[in-house]
Short mmCIF file of C-alpha atoms in Angstrom, two decimals:
data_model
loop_
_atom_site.label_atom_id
_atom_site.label_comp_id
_atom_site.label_asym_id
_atom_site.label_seq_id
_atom_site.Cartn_x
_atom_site.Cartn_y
_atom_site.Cartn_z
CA UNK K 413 7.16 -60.41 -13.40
CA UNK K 414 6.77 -56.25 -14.74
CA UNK K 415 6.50 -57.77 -18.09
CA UNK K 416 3.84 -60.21 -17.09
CA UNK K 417 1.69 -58.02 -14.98
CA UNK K 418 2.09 -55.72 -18.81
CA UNK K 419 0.78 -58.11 -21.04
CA UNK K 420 -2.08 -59.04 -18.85
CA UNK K 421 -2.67 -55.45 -18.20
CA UNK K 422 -3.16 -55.19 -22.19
CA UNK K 423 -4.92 -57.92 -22.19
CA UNK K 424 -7.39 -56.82 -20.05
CA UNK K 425 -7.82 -53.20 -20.85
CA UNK K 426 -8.25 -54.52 -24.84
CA UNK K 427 -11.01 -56.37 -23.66
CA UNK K 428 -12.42 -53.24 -21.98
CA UNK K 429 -12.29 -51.53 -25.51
CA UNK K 430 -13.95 -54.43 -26.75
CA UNK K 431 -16.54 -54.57 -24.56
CA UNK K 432 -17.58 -51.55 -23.35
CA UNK K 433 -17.45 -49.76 -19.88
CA UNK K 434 -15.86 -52.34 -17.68
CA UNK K 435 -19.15 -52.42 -14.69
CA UNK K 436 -21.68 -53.34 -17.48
CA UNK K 437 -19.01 -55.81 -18.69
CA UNK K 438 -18.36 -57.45 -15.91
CA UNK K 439 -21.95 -57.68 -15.42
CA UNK K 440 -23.48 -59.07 -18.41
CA UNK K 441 -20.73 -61.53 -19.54
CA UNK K 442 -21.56 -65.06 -19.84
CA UNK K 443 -18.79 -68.19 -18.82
CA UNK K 444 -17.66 -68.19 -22.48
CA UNK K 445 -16.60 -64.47 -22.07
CA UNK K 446 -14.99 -65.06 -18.93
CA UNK K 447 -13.29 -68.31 -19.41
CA UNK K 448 -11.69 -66.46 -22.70
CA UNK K 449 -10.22 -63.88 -20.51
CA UNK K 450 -9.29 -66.34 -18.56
CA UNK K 451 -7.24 -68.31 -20.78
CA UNK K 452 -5.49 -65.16 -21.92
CA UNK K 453 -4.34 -64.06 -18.99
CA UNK K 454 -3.45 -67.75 -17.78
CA UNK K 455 -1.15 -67.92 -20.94
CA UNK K 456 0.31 -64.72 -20.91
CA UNK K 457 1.76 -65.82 -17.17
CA UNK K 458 1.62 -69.41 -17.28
CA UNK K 459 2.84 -70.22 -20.83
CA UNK K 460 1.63 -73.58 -22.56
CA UNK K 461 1.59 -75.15 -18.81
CA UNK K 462 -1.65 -77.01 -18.01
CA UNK K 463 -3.37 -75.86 -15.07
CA UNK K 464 -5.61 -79.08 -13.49
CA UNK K 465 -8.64 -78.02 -11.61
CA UNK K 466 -9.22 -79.03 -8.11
CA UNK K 467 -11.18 -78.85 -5.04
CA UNK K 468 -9.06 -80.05 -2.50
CA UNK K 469 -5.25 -79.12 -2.94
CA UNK K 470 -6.21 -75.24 -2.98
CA UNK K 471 -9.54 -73.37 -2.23
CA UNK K 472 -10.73 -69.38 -2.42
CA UNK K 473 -12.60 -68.28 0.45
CA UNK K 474 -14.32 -64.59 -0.69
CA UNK K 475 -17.71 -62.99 -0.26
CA UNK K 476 -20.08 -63.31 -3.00
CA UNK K 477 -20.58 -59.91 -2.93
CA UNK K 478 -18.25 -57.44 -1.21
CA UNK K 479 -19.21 -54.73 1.28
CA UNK K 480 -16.35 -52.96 0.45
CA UNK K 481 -14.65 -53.16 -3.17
CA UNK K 482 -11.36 -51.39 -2.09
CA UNK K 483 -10.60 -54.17 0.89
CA UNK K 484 -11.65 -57.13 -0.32
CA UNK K 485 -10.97 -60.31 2.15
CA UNK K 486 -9.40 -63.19 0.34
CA UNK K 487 -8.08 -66.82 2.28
CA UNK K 488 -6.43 -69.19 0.66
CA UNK K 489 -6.72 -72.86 2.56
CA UNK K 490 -4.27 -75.67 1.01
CA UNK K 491 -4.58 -78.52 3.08
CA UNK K 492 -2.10 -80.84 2.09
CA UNK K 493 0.37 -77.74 2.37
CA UNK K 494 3.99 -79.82 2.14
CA UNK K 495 2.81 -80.29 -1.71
CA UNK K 496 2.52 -76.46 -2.12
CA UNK K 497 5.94 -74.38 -3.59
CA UNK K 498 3.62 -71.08 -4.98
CA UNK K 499 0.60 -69.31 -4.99
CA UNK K 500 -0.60 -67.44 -7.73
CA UNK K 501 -3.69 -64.88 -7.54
CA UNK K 502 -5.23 -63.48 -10.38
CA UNK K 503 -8.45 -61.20 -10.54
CA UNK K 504 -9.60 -61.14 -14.04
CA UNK K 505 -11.47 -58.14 -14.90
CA UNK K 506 -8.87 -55.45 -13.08
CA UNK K 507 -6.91 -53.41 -14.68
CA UNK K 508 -3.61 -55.80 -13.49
CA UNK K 509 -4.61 -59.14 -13.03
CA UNK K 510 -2.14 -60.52 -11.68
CA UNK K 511 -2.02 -59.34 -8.08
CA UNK K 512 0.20 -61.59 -6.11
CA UNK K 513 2.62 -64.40 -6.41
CA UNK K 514 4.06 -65.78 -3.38
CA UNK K 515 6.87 -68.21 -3.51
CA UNK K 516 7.26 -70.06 0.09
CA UNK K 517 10.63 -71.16 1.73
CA UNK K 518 11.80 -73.92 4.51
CA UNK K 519 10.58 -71.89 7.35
CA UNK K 520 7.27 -71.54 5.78
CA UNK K 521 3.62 -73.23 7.29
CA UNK K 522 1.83 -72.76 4.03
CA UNK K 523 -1.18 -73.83 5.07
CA UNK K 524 -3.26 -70.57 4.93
CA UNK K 525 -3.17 -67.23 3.76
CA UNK K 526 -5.28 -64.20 4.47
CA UNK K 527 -4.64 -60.65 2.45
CA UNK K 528 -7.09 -58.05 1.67
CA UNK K 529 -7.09 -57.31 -2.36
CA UNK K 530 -9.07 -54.66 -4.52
CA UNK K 531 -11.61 -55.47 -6.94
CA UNK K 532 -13.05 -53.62 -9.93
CA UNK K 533 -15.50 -55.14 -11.63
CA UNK K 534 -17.71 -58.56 -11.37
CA UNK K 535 -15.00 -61.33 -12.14
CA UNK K 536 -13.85 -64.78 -11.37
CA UNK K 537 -10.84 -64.70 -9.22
CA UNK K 538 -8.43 -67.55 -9.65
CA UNK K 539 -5.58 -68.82 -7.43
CA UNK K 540 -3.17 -70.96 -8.89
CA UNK K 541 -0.89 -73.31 -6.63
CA UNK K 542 2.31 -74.46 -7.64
CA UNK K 543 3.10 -77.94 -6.99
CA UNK K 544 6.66 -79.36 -5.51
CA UNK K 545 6.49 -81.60 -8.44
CA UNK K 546 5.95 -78.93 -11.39
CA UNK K 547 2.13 -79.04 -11.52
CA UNK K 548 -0.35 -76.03 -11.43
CA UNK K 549 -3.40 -76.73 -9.96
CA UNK K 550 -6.16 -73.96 -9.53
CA UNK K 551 -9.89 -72.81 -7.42
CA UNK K 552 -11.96 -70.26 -9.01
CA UNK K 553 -14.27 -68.07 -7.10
CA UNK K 554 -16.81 -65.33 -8.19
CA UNK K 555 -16.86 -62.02 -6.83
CA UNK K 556 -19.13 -58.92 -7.29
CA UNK K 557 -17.81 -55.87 -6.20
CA UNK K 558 -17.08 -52.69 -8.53
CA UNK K 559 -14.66 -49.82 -8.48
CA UNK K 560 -12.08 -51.03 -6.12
CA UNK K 561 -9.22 -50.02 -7.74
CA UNK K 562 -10.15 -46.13 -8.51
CA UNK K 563 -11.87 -46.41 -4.72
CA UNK K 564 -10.61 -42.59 -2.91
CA UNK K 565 -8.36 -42.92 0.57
CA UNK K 566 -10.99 -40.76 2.37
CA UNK K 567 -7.60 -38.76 2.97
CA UNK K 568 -5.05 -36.27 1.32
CA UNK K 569 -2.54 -38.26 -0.49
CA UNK K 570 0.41 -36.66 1.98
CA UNK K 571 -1.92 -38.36 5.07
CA UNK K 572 -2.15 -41.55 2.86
CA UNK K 573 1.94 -41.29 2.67
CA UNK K 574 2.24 -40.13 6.39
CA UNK K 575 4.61 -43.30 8.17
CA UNK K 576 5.21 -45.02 4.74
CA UNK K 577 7.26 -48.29 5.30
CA UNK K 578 6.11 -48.89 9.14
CA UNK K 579 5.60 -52.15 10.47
CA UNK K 580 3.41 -54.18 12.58
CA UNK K 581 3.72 -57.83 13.64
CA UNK K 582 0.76 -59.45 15.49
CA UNK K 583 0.83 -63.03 16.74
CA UNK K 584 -1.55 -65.86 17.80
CA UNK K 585 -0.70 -67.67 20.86
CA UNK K 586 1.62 -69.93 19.73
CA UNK K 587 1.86 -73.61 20.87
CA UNK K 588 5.03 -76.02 21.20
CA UNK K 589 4.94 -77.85 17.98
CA UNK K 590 1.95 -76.34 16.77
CA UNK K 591 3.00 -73.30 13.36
CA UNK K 592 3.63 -69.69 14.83
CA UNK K 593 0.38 -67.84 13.80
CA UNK K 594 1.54 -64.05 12.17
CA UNK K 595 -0.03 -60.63 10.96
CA UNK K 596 2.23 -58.41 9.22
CA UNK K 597 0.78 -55.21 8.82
CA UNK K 598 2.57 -52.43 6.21
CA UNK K 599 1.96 -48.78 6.09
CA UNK K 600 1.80 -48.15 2.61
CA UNK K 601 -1.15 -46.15 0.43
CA UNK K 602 -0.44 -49.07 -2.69
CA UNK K 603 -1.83 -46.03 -4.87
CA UNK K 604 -3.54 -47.86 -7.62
CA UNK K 605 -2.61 -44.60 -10.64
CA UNK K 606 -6.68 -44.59 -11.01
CA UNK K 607 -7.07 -42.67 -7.88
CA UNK K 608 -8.39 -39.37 -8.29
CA UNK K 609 -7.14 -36.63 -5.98
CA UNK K 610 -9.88 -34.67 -4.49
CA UNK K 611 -8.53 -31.52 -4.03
CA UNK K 612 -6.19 -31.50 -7.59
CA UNK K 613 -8.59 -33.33 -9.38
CA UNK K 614 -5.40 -35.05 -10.61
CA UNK K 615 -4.66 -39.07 -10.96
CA UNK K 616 -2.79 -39.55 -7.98
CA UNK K 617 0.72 -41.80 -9.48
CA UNK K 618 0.71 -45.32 -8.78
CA UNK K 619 2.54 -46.09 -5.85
CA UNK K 620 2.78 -49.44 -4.85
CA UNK K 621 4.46 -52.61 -2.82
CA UNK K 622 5.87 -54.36 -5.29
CA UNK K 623 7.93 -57.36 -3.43
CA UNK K 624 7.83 -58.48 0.51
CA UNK K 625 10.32 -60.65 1.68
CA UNK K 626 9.67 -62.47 5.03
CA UNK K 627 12.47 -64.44 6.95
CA UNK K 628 12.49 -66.34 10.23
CA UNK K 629 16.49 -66.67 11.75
CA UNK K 630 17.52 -66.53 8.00
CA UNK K 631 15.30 -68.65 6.04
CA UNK K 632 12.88 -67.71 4.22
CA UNK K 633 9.30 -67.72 5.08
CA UNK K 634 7.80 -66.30 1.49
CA UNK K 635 8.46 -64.01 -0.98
CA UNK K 636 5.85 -61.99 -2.87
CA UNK K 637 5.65 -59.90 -5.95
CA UNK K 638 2.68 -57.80 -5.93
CA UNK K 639 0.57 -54.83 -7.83
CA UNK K 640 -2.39 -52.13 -7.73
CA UNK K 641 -4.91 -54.89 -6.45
CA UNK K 642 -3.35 -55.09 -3.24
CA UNK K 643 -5.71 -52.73 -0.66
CA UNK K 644 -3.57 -49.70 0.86
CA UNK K 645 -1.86 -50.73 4.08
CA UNK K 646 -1.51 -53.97 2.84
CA UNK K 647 -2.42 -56.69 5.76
CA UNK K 648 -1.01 -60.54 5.26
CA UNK K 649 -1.81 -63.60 7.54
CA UNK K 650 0.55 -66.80 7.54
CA UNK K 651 2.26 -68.85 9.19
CA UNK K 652 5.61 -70.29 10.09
CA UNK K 653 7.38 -73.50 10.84
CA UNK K 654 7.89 -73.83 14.53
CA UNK K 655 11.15 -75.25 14.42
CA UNK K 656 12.46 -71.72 13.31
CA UNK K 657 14.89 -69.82 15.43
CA UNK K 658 15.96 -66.36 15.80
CA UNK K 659 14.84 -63.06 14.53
CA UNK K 660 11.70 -62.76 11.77
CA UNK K 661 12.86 -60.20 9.12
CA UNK K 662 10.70 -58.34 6.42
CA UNK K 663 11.66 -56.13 3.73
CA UNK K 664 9.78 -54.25 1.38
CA UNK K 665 10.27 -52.57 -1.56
CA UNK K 666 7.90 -50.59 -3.58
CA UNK K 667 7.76 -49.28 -7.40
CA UNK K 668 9.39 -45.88 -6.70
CA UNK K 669 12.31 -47.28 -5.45
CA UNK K 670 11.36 -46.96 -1.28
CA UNK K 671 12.55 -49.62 0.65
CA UNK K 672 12.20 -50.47 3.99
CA UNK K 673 12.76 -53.54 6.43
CA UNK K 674 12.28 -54.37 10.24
CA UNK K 675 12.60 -57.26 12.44
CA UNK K 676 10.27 -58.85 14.82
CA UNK K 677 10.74 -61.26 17.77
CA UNK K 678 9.10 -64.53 17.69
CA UNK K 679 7.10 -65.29 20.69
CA UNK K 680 8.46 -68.67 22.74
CA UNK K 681 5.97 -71.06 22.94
CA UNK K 682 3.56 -71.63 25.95
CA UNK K 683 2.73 -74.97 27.60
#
């Protein structure tokens, strides 16, 4: 994936050369513009695969217009969710484009998912659903919002740091038969390397989870591979098959070599 996440990083800053300061960019470009970009990106990660539009087997639920660039709200609803092996998300005009990839397991309920992402300029965001039986299938949303990714903490970087690798784990009442509702919740600035520090007046080094892995008694729920455009303290709604048993296990690992995992008790089901 590093090389990837590379090649659509040159991809996009190139067009940022091309174009001008990326706000006004972002701003005045027409479809053509952005369905170019598009296609670039899509081929440096996708290859020569087609990619089929659709309405139903994947959809992008985003504001129009966000209140807050740096924590973006993003939900991803794929209803007929035993077709669904991946999910890709991509948001265009950022500096990395390529900000998630989650690959989903036996004990997964992928039905939904909610994460909170960063966004840097006025782009199409695009997630891409990988089929069971090979096919990519993708929803395309539009999103104005601006300087999410060089967005300041409000904090010192060492308070941003403070508890680095703790975990939270909040469930929905969970029903007999009915997938086990979760929150995972990560302590973890994701420093984006555009951040300025306010006291230094230095770019604060990028910092960032780079792979979750979620299991539930041993299978696997997902896995992602992430970058910058995940917010700090990253937040991630799913779900699980209720037939699981035993212990759910995350483990994280960032790109500064940090690593950290904890384990959560499921909740028993009530009548």
């Amino acid at each position: 994936m590093k090389n990837t996440l590379l090649l659509a990083l040159g991809l996009t800053l190139s067009a940022a050369a091309i174009n001008g300061p990326a706000g006004a960019a972002g701003a005045s470009d027409g479809d053509a513009e952005r369905q170019a970009r598009w296609d670039e990106i899509a081929k440096s990660i996708f290859g020569a695969r087609k990619i089929e539009p659709t309405d139903t087997l994947i959809q992008i639920d985003a504001p129009a217009r966000a209140l807050d660039a740096a924590l973006v709200p993003i939900t991803l609803t794929m209803p007929d969710k035993g077709r669904i092996k991946g999910v890709h998300f991509v948001i265009d005009d950022n500096p990395s484009p390529y900000a998630a990839h989650f690959r989903f397991g036996p004990a997964a309920d992928p039905g939904e998912l909610r994460l909170r992402v960063r966004i840097n300029n006025y782009t199409n965001v695009h997630a891409v659903a990988e089929l069971t039986d090979g096919r990519l299938v993708e929803a395309t949303k539009f999103v104005k919002a601006s300087g999410g990714c060089s967005a300041p903490m409000g904090m010192s970087d060492e308070e941003a740091m403070r508890g680095m690798g703790d975990m939270k784990m909040k469930f929905a009442e969970s029903q007999p038969g009915k997938p086990l509702e979760a929150t995972l919740m990560i302590r973890h600035p994701n420093f984006s390397g555009m951040q300025m520090n306010q006291v230094t007046r230095d770019y604060t080094p990028a910092r960032y989870i780079q792979t979750v892995s979620v299991t539930y008694g041993g299978q696997t729920v997902f896995d992602l591979d992430g970058d910058i455009s995940i917010a700090s303290n990253p937040v991630i709604n799913f779900a699980l098959n209720p037939a699981g048993k035993g212990p759910i296990t995350v483990a994280a690992t960032d790109n500064q070599g940090g690593r950290w995992e904890h384990s959560f008790t499921a909740p028993s089901p009530s009548n």
